[in-house]
Amino acid sequence: MKKIIYIIGIISLLIVTGINLIFTAKLDLSEHVIINYNNIFYIISIILVGILIYFITRKLDKKLEKSEKEKKIRKNIFIAALVIYIILSILWIILVRPGIGGDSIHVANLAQTFYRGDDNEFLNNKTYAGITLKEYIEKYPQQIHLAYVYKLAFKMTYFDVIAILRVVNIIGNLAIIFAIYKICNQLSKQYKTSTTLPIILILTCAPLLMLTTFIYGDIPSLGLSLFAVYYIMKYTQSKKIKHIVIAAILTAFAYMMRMNSLIFIIATVVYLILNLIKEFNKTEWKKSAINLIIIAIYLIISFVPANLVENYYFQKYNLDKNKGYPKASFILMAMEESWRGNGWYNEPIAEPALHQKENIENEYKEKIKERVKYLSKNIKYTADFYTKKLASMWGENTYSAFWNNNIGENKILKNAENPVTFYQKVTLLLITSSSLIIIIQNRKKLSLEVIFLLTIFIGGFAFHILWEAKSRYIIPYIIALIPITSIHISNFKINKKEDVLK
């Protein structure tokens, strides 16, 4: 299994690297994706800046790790950078206040309903889908989980103004930064590492800071998921049950806030099973059985809270679980062309289900079968379709941060889009290319922790080939690779006798 993950990981990283060297995608004001080829000067500039950043961070590492005094300076620099980051985040949510619409406003209103206990205030309001908020949560029950967590945030602050949820995003970003740092420290137990590059990469990830204004579960869910990854790694080394319990609780909240946390859960199970195989001893089969029970407990704690919350509100509001929006719609969207971009949200596909057309799920399934047949018979078209789909996600290097903030209406901030796109492309390529080199160099001693992080990336890459596309969706899988960049790259020499991964 380890070798399979290694090979798929290499292929996935090569594809993302290649796409970003060849293409740059941008979103216009209507969320239409425009894909352009990069010229040779742009490509050379990206590569040179990436190399420059890498060597500057390595120089800083050497300079700040020589003595205790310099390590203290390093710590003070990190604290100062963190304070600046917090100040910029607060200023951003105060000064840049895009309107709250779509799913964001509906989830926020639902959280206010849960908090206030007033079922008449919002539940009968019309949503963007043309149905009431009550019908909306019947269609999209996953929004109940997120609204419930937001209700807890309101309870903790005794304050239910929607803007407070942007503060939750800032806290989520801080959790992401600290989780990256802690995971890097875990990797340092097996490799020679330094945290300068990964910390710079995460602190200068402008889209993450910009998306603090976007009220949805993306950012806090990612912070929780990454801390869960850290505690799972701690568990495999310490074997302390408290670590896996903490990880499961964090995962439960992450899953309630964003269901794509399922990718992290699957990667966790793969990681735990690989550890189980590694430590398997026929004479200690009881210990192995206990480890399997622990995995089962982790899964129960991760999933049960969301189910309990959903069941409670379905019963309270007398909702029908059979009226849920069919998942097949998102799979069909992922395979079809859209005015936004290949595989992006497609109103003509979505609307029949929103208006409760009879037998729509079976209709979607039939259309998926037809589309699969067409794609399998037209290989050239299929290659072009998926190249453009991947480019629209992985090559859109602002991850919809400018679009979600309505920056197109602000000429001053709009001028920052090209520099931010350039820098984020540089950092993405730095992450994928250094991950490639590190994984290949260490193929004979590739730790399960690196395999764990690589599995998360592969899961996200594969899932969004099959699911509806959006450039914002891929952020977690890029960030999951950042700790790998902390591992030192040695002089690149391949010993032909050791070319095969064990």
XYZ file of N, CA and C in Angstrom, residues 171-184 186 198 202 208 217-234 243 246-255 260-261 263-265 267-268 298 449 452-454 456-457 474-484:
216
model
N -9.304 32.819 14.132
C -8.844 31.796 15.087
C -8.501 30.509 14.351
N -9.321 30.169 13.340
C -9.046 28.985 12.513
C -7.717 29.082 11.798
N -7.402 30.265 11.267
C -6.116 30.461 10.598
C -4.939 30.313 11.564
N -5.101 30.833 12.766
C -4.048 30.678 13.775
C -3.854 29.202 14.126
N -4.963 28.466 14.192
C -4.884 27.023 14.447
C -4.121 26.318 13.326
N -4.361 26.734 12.073
C -3.652 26.153 10.924
C -2.151 26.394 11.057
N -1.763 27.628 11.391
C -0.342 27.988 11.519
C 0.332 27.150 12.599
N -0.292 27.070 13.779
C 0.309 26.308 14.876
C 0.323 24.807 14.578
N -0.713 24.315 13.908
C -0.757 22.889 13.553
C 0.365 22.540 12.581
N 0.606 23.411 11.594
C 1.710 23.195 10.643
C 3.036 23.120 11.399
N 3.230 24.047 12.337
C 4.455 24.084 13.149
C 4.613 22.786 13.950
N 3.527 22.325 14.574
C 3.587 21.110 15.399
C 3.844 19.862 14.548
N 3.232 19.806 13.371
C 3.459 18.650 12.479
C 4.915 18.634 12.004
N 5.454 19.822 11.699
C 6.877 19.914 11.309
C 7.766 19.377 12.421
N 6.949 17.084 14.544
C 6.818 15.623 14.524
C 7.738 15.011 13.470
N 8.352 26.368 5.824
C 6.912 26.137 5.983
C 6.183 27.270 6.706
N 3.098 29.484 5.059
C 1.747 29.576 5.606
C 1.408 31.010 6.028
N -5.572 32.739 2.201
C -6.086 32.232 3.467
C -6.497 33.388 4.375
N -17.453 26.978 6.650
C -16.651 26.150 7.552
C -15.247 25.833 7.091
N -14.831 26.345 5.926
C -13.558 25.941 5.331
C -12.358 26.109 6.255
N -12.160 27.329 6.764
C -10.942 27.645 7.519
C -10.911 26.969 8.893
N -11.940 27.151 9.753
C -11.875 26.472 11.060
C -11.823 24.957 10.947
N -12.513 24.407 9.952
C -12.482 22.958 9.746
C -11.071 22.480 9.414
N -10.359 23.250 8.588
C -8.989 22.884 8.227
C -8.068 22.950 9.448
N -8.221 24.003 10.266
C -7.421 24.109 11.486
C -7.625 22.914 12.399
N -8.884 22.521 12.582
C -9.203 21.360 13.423
C -8.643 20.071 12.825
N -8.771 19.912 11.509
C -8.297 18.699 10.831
C -6.782 18.550 10.951
N -6.055 19.657 10.789
C -4.592 19.607 10.872
C -4.116 19.309 12.295
N -4.808 19.871 13.287
C -4.458 19.537 14.671
C -4.783 18.071 14.961
N -5.854 17.558 14.358
C -6.177 16.135 14.499
C -5.061 15.274 13.905
N -4.528 15.698 12.756
C -3.397 14.998 12.125
C -2.216 14.948 13.092
N -1.930 16.081 13.727
C -0.816 16.151 14.686
C -1.028 15.168 15.838
N -2.234 15.144 16.411
C -2.486 14.260 17.555
C -2.508 12.786 17.156
N -2.919 12.503 15.933
C -2.849 11.119 15.444
C -1.393 10.679 15.335
N -0.538 11.561 14.824
C 0.900 11.261 14.768
C 1.468 11.046 16.167
N 1.031 11.887 17.113
C 1.472 11.742 18.511
C 1.045 10.387 19.072
N -4.432 10.899 23.160
C -4.088 11.580 21.913
C -5.073 11.246 20.797
N -8.461 12.969 21.593
C -8.411 14.394 21.233
C -8.544 14.547 19.714
N -7.804 13.699 18.982
C -7.856 13.746 17.509
C -9.270 13.472 17.007
N -9.938 12.497 17.607
C -11.301 12.132 17.176
C -12.290 13.266 17.454
N -12.153 13.928 18.609
C -13.052 15.043 18.949
C -12.837 16.214 17.985
N -11.571 16.524 17.711
C -11.257 17.581 16.743
C -11.819 17.240 15.368
N -11.672 15.977 14.983
C -12.180 15.515 13.684
C -13.701 15.603 13.623
N -14.363 15.282 14.738
C -15.834 15.340 14.782
C -16.325 16.758 14.486
N -15.677 17.759 15.101
C -16.069 19.150 14.850
C -15.687 19.585 13.433
N -14.517 19.132 12.967
C -14.096 19.463 11.595
C -15.086 18.898 10.581
N -15.536 17.666 10.812
C -16.483 17.010 9.906
C -17.831 17.719 9.915
N -15.919 17.694 3.546
C -14.739 17.178 2.847
C -13.622 16.807 3.820
N -13.858 17.040 5.137
C -12.944 16.518 6.157
C -12.901 14.996 6.117
N -11.999 13.307 3.741
C -10.722 12.950 3.103
C -9.627 12.800 4.149
N -9.607 13.697 5.138
C -8.649 13.591 6.236
C -8.911 12.334 7.065
N -10.182 12.003 7.256
C -10.549 10.816 8.043
C -10.074 9.546 7.346
N -7.656 9.294 5.139
C -6.181 9.285 5.194
C -5.702 8.841 6.572
N -6.412 9.254 7.618
C -6.056 8.852 8.988
C -6.180 7.347 9.165
N -12.245 5.628 17.011
C -11.930 6.910 16.364
C -13.011 7.266 15.336
N 4.525 9.114 8.406
C 4.003 10.455 8.605
C 3.974 11.238 7.291
N 1.256 9.805 5.241
C -0.010 10.326 5.765
C -0.375 11.649 5.076
N 0.566 12.583 5.082
C 0.335 13.897 4.470
C 0.122 13.767 2.965
N 0.884 12.880 2.350
C 0.753 12.651 0.903
C -0.611 12.045 0.566
N -3.417 12.576 2.153
C -4.410 13.665 2.208
C -4.424 14.416 0.885
N -3.230 14.745 0.386
C -3.125 15.455 -0.895
C -3.731 14.634 -2.035
N -9.486 23.374 -3.049
C -8.208 22.645 -3.021
C -7.237 23.168 -1.960
N -7.590 24.255 -1.285
C -6.679 24.842 -0.291
C -6.194 23.824 0.750
N -7.077 22.993 1.345
C -6.602 22.075 2.395
C -5.498 21.122 1.939
N -5.542 20.731 0.669
C -4.631 19.697 0.198
C -3.255 20.273 -0.152
N -3.232 21.549 -0.495
C -1.956 22.246 -0.689
C -1.293 22.459 0.665
N -2.079 22.928 1.626
C -1.539 23.207 2.960
C -1.069 21.930 3.653
N -1.742 20.814 3.383
C -1.329 19.535 3.984
C 0.077 19.121 3.555
N 0.535 19.634 2.406
C 1.889 19.298 1.928
C 2.976 20.173 2.554
N 2.588 21.326 3.104
C 3.580 22.301 3.589
C 4.567 21.694 4.598
N 4.121 20.865 5.584
C 5.105 20.302 6.519
C 6.210 19.477 5.842
N 5.902 18.878 4.698
C 6.925 18.084 3.992
C 8.091 18.968 3.564
